[in-house]
Amino acid sequence: FIDNNTKIISAIIVCDYKTMDVVEKNYTIIDAMLPYIPGYLSYREGPAIVDVFSKLRQKPDMLIVDGNGVLHPRKCGMASHVGLLLNIPTIGVAKNLLCGEVKAGKIYLGNDMVGIQMTTKQHGNPIYISSGNKVSIGTAINIVERCIRQPHKLPEPLFIAHRYANKIKKIKEGL
């Protein structure tokens, strides 16, 4: 989450996988070191994710990242990058298609299937799921499907994290 293009707000919500109840939440605000450049989001926002992850008392078994995994021009998007840095399984969930061609719900880069298009909400735009680190595409799909709570389009941990980051942003703007 970006605040006025100079600050990055990153929020992590740790949820119980069975109930989706919030177990822990935390956030960080750091200075943006780079401008936004499509395809290089990890270099801009990755340090904030690593920072807030380090603050967690209860580390999650897996991260669902708001960004791409292998569904990326260099097959290493923010979900992959953060997963490698933290040595944790990650799944990339993006709201926009950065690259690739969608054929019958599967996303291809050349001949390689690198993600899937998933519609989670009736009349809603799709989301794009890809493996990040240490997770197969099949496992990523199953986990994302399991984390969807209607009427939300995004998996519940991402939905709650977005809402939490926006709340922090409003509080900080009020100071």
mmCIF file of C-alpha atoms in Angstrom:
data_model
loop_
_atom_site.group_PDB
_atom_site.id
_atom_site.type_symbol
_atom_site.label_atom_id
_atom_site.label_comp_id
_atom_site.label_asym_id
_atom_site.label_seq_id
_atom_site.Cartn_x
_atom_site.Cartn_y
_atom_site.Cartn_z
ATOM 1 C CA PHE A 1 0.000 0.000 0.000
ATOM 2 C CA ILE A 2 1.431 3.337 -1.019
ATOM 3 C CA ASP A 3 0.866 6.610 0.788
ATOM 4 C CA ASN A 4 1.406 9.700 -1.383
ATOM 5 C CA ASN A 5 4.089 7.853 -3.403
ATOM 6 C CA THR A 6 6.671 8.540 -0.677
ATOM 7 C CA LYS A 7 5.631 6.062 2.011
ATOM 8 C CA ILE A 8 4.708 2.405 1.827
ATOM 9 C CA ILE A 9 2.262 0.909 4.309
ATOM 10 C CA SER A 10 2.466 -2.866 4.525
ATOM 11 C CA ALA A 11 0.034 -4.859 6.645
ATOM 12 C CA ILE A 12 0.070 -8.558 7.474
ATOM 13 C CA ILE A 13 -2.905 -10.368 8.889
ATOM 14 C CA VAL A 14 -2.342 -13.844 10.318
ATOM 15 C CA CYS A 15 -5.543 -15.872 10.115
ATOM 16 C CA ASP A 16 -6.527 -19.266 11.437
ATOM 17 C CA TYR A 17 -6.824 -21.365 8.276
ATOM 18 C CA LYS A 18 -9.976 -23.202 9.371
ATOM 19 C CA THR A 19 -12.000 -20.260 10.680
ATOM 20 C CA MET A 20 -10.301 -17.240 9.047
ATOM 21 C CA ASP A 21 -10.361 -15.591 12.475
ATOM 22 C CA VAL A 22 -7.593 -13.017 12.915
ATOM 23 C CA VAL A 23 -4.798 -14.407 15.110
ATOM 24 C CA GLU A 24 -2.428 -11.456 14.793
ATOM 25 C CA LYS A 25 -2.054 -8.286 12.776
ATOM 26 C CA ASN A 26 0.763 -5.837 12.321
ATOM 27 C CA TYR A 27 1.914 -3.127 9.967
ATOM 28 C CA THR A 28 4.910 -1.054 9.038
ATOM 29 C CA ILE A 29 5.433 2.237 7.257
ATOM 30 C CA ILE A 30 8.686 2.771 5.384
ATOM 31 C CA ASP A 31 10.013 5.335 2.946
ATOM 32 C CA ALA A 32 9.692 4.310 -0.689
ATOM 33 C CA MET A 33 13.205 3.825 -2.040
ATOM 34 C CA LEU A 34 12.117 3.573 -5.690
ATOM 35 C CA PRO A 35 9.305 4.903 -7.857
ATOM 36 C CA TYR A 36 6.632 2.468 -9.020
ATOM 37 C CA ILE A 37 7.883 0.615 -12.103
ATOM 38 C CA PRO A 38 5.631 -2.137 -13.501
ATOM 39 C CA GLY A 39 7.339 -5.508 -13.141
ATOM 40 C CA TYR A 40 9.647 -4.294 -10.341
ATOM 41 C CA LEU A 41 7.118 -3.962 -7.508
ATOM 42 C CA SER A 42 9.116 -6.314 -5.295
ATOM 43 C CA TYR A 43 12.029 -3.883 -5.127
ATOM 44 C CA ARG A 44 9.689 -1.116 -4.013
ATOM 45 C CA GLU A 45 7.328 -2.922 -1.632
ATOM 46 C CA GLY A 46 9.193 -6.124 -0.734
ATOM 47 C CA PRO A 47 11.307 -4.476 2.003
ATOM 48 C CA ALA A 48 8.124 -3.340 3.769
ATOM 49 C CA ILE A 49 6.700 -6.874 3.709
ATOM 50 C CA VAL A 50 9.941 -8.301 5.096
ATOM 51 C CA ASP A 51 9.979 -5.608 7.807
ATOM 52 C CA VAL A 52 6.413 -6.204 8.999
ATOM 53 C CA PHE A 53 6.902 -9.992 8.828
ATOM 54 C CA SER A 54 9.851 -9.635 11.220
ATOM 55 C CA LYS A 55 7.537 -7.936 13.757
ATOM 56 C CA LEU A 56 5.099 -10.858 13.949
ATOM 57 C CA ARG A 57 5.082 -12.921 17.125
ATOM 58 C CA GLN A 58 3.201 -15.762 15.425
ATOM 59 C CA LYS A 59 4.728 -16.427 12.035
ATOM 60 C CA PRO A 60 2.263 -17.828 9.482
ATOM 61 C CA ASP A 61 2.898 -21.112 7.691
ATOM 62 C CA MET A 62 2.314 -19.385 4.359
ATOM 63 C CA LEU A 63 1.845 -15.906 2.881
ATOM 64 C CA ILE A 64 -0.746 -14.839 0.341
ATOM 65 C CA VAL A 65 0.847 -11.812 -1.288
ATOM 66 C CA ASP A 66 -0.903 -8.986 -3.138
ATOM 67 C CA GLY A 67 1.209 -9.397 -6.265
ATOM 68 C CA ASN A 68 2.395 -12.005 -8.717
ATOM 69 C CA GLY A 69 4.477 -15.103 -8.219
ATOM 70 C CA VAL A 70 5.702 -16.855 -11.371
ATOM 71 C CA LEU A 71 3.019 -15.023 -13.360
ATOM 72 C CA HIS A 72 5.573 -12.367 -14.162
ATOM 73 C CA PRO A 73 7.661 -11.415 -17.221
ATOM 74 C CA ARG A 74 10.781 -12.758 -15.464
ATOM 75 C CA LYS A 75 8.820 -15.522 -13.668
ATOM 76 C CA CYS A 76 9.773 -14.058 -10.291
ATOM 77 C CA GLY A 77 7.250 -11.496 -9.074
ATOM 78 C CA MET A 78 6.829 -10.058 -5.607
ATOM 79 C CA ALA A 79 5.273 -13.219 -4.128
ATOM 80 C CA SER A 80 8.226 -15.281 -5.369
ATOM 81 C CA HIS A 81 10.784 -12.705 -4.282
ATOM 82 C CA VAL A 82 9.352 -12.276 -0.771
ATOM 83 C CA GLY A 83 9.001 -16.045 -0.389
ATOM 84 C CA LEU A 84 12.659 -16.501 -1.228
ATOM 85 C CA LEU A 85 13.755 -13.720 1.134
ATOM 86 C CA LEU A 86 11.716 -15.093 4.029
ATOM 87 C CA ASN A 87 12.119 -18.783 3.113
ATOM 88 C CA ILE A 88 8.360 -19.288 3.383
ATOM 89 C CA PRO A 89 5.720 -20.700 1.028
ATOM 90 C CA THR A 90 3.943 -17.913 -0.842
ATOM 91 C CA ILE A 91 1.036 -17.499 -3.243
ATOM 92 C CA GLY A 92 0.647 -14.539 -5.568
ATOM 93 C CA VAL A 93 -2.811 -12.997 -5.952
ATOM 94 C CA ALA A 94 -3.072 -10.071 -8.365
ATOM 95 C CA LYS A 95 -6.071 -7.948 -9.264
ATOM 96 C CA ASN A 96 -4.724 -7.108 -12.726
ATOM 97 C CA LEU A 97 -3.089 -9.251 -15.376
ATOM 98 C CA LEU A 98 0.506 -8.056 -15.728
ATOM 99 C CA CYS A 99 1.452 -10.364 -18.596
ATOM 100 C CA GLY A 100 0.561 -13.586 -20.316
ATOM 101 C CA GLU A 101 -2.327 -14.894 -22.345
ATOM 102 C CA VAL A 102 -5.492 -16.349 -20.822
ATOM 103 C CA LYS A 103 -6.723 -19.565 -22.464
ATOM 104 C CA ALA A 104 -9.683 -21.309 -20.832
ATOM 105 C CA GLY A 105 -8.885 -19.767 -17.443
ATOM 106 C CA LYS A 106 -5.208 -20.721 -17.520
ATOM 107 C CA ILE A 107 -2.523 -18.097 -18.038
ATOM 108 C CA TYR A 108 0.410 -18.824 -20.303
ATOM 109 C CA LEU A 109 3.734 -17.137 -20.898
ATOM 110 C CA GLY A 110 4.817 -18.699 -24.164
ATOM 111 C CA ASN A 111 4.209 -22.423 -23.704
ATOM 112 C CA ASP A 112 4.425 -22.325 -19.897
ATOM 113 C CA MET A 113 1.273 -22.307 -17.775
ATOM 114 C CA VAL A 114 2.122 -19.828 -14.998
ATOM 115 C CA GLY A 115 -1.186 -19.025 -13.335
ATOM 116 C CA ILE A 116 -4.933 -19.131 -13.411
ATOM 117 C CA GLN A 117 -7.704 -16.612 -13.744
ATOM 118 C CA MET A 118 -10.302 -17.022 -11.001
ATOM 119 C CA THR A 119 -13.666 -15.312 -10.679
ATOM 120 C CA THR A 120 -14.567 -15.278 -7.011
ATOM 121 C CA LYS A 121 -17.505 -12.898 -7.009
ATOM 122 C CA GLN A 122 -20.508 -12.826 -9.320
ATOM 123 C CA HIS A 123 -20.230 -9.841 -11.689
ATOM 124 C CA GLY A 124 -16.757 -9.116 -10.266
ATOM 125 C CA ASN A 125 -13.484 -8.862 -12.132
ATOM 126 C CA PRO A 126 -11.276 -11.932 -11.877
ATOM 127 C CA ILE A 127 -8.167 -12.325 -9.760
ATOM 128 C CA TYR A 128 -4.968 -13.949 -11.000
ATOM 129 C CA ILE A 129 -3.374 -16.703 -8.942
ATOM 130 C CA SER A 130 0.182 -17.969 -9.298
ATOM 131 C CA SER A 131 2.721 -19.961 -7.331
ATOM 132 C CA GLY A 132 5.136 -17.798 -5.405
ATOM 133 C CA ASN A 133 7.626 -19.964 -3.545
ATOM 134 C CA LYS A 134 7.455 -23.577 -2.343
ATOM 135 C CA VAL A 135 3.815 -23.975 -3.499
ATOM 136 C CA SER A 136 2.420 -25.737 -6.565
ATOM 137 C CA ILE A 137 -0.255 -24.051 -8.657
ATOM 138 C CA GLY A 138 -2.747 -26.730 -7.581
ATOM 139 C CA THR A 139 -2.097 -26.057 -3.906
ATOM 140 C CA ALA A 140 -2.260 -22.297 -4.518
ATOM 141 C CA ILE A 141 -5.680 -22.635 -6.172
ATOM 142 C CA ASN A 142 -7.018 -24.842 -3.352
ATOM 143 C CA ILE A 143 -5.799 -22.482 -0.639
ATOM 144 C CA VAL A 144 -7.131 -19.345 -2.328
ATOM 145 C CA GLU A 145 -10.518 -21.003 -2.922
ATOM 146 C CA ARG A 146 -10.604 -22.053 0.746
ATOM 147 C CA CYS A 147 -9.841 -18.486 1.877
ATOM 148 C CA ILE A 148 -12.606 -16.773 -0.139
ATOM 149 C CA ARG A 149 -15.438 -15.425 1.999
ATOM 150 C CA GLN A 150 -18.394 -13.942 0.166
ATOM 151 C CA PRO A 151 -19.064 -11.191 -0.678
ATOM 152 C CA HIS A 152 -15.326 -10.433 -0.862
ATOM 153 C CA LYS A 153 -13.429 -10.867 -4.104
ATOM 154 C CA LEU A 154 -10.020 -11.382 -2.495
ATOM 155 C CA PRO A 155 -8.959 -14.177 -0.139
ATOM 156 C CA GLU A 156 -9.942 -13.164 3.395
ATOM 157 C CA PRO A 157 -6.402 -12.498 4.713
ATOM 158 C CA LEU A 158 -5.749 -10.077 1.824
ATOM 159 C CA PHE A 159 -9.157 -8.442 2.178
ATOM 160 C CA ILE A 160 -8.586 -7.845 5.904
ATOM 161 C CA ALA A 161 -5.010 -6.637 5.292
ATOM 162 C CA HIS A 162 -6.243 -4.096 2.706
ATOM 163 C CA ARG A 163 -8.873 -2.825 5.116
ATOM 164 C CA TYR A 164 -6.342 -2.633 7.968
ATOM 165 C CA ALA A 165 -3.757 -0.766 5.859
ATOM 166 C CA ASN A 166 -6.406 1.729 4.729
ATOM 167 C CA LYS A 167 -7.400 2.300 8.374
ATOM 168 C CA ILE A 168 -3.759 2.934 9.319
ATOM 169 C CA LYS A 169 -3.386 5.313 6.368
ATOM 170 C CA LYS A 170 -6.443 7.348 7.502
ATOM 171 C CA ILE A 171 -5.119 7.515 11.071
ATOM 172 C CA LYS A 172 -1.672 8.658 9.909
ATOM 173 C CA GLU A 173 -3.154 11.246 7.542
ATOM 174 C CA GLY A 174 -5.129 12.658 10.475
ATOM 175 C CA LEU A 175 -1.960 13.384 12.476
#
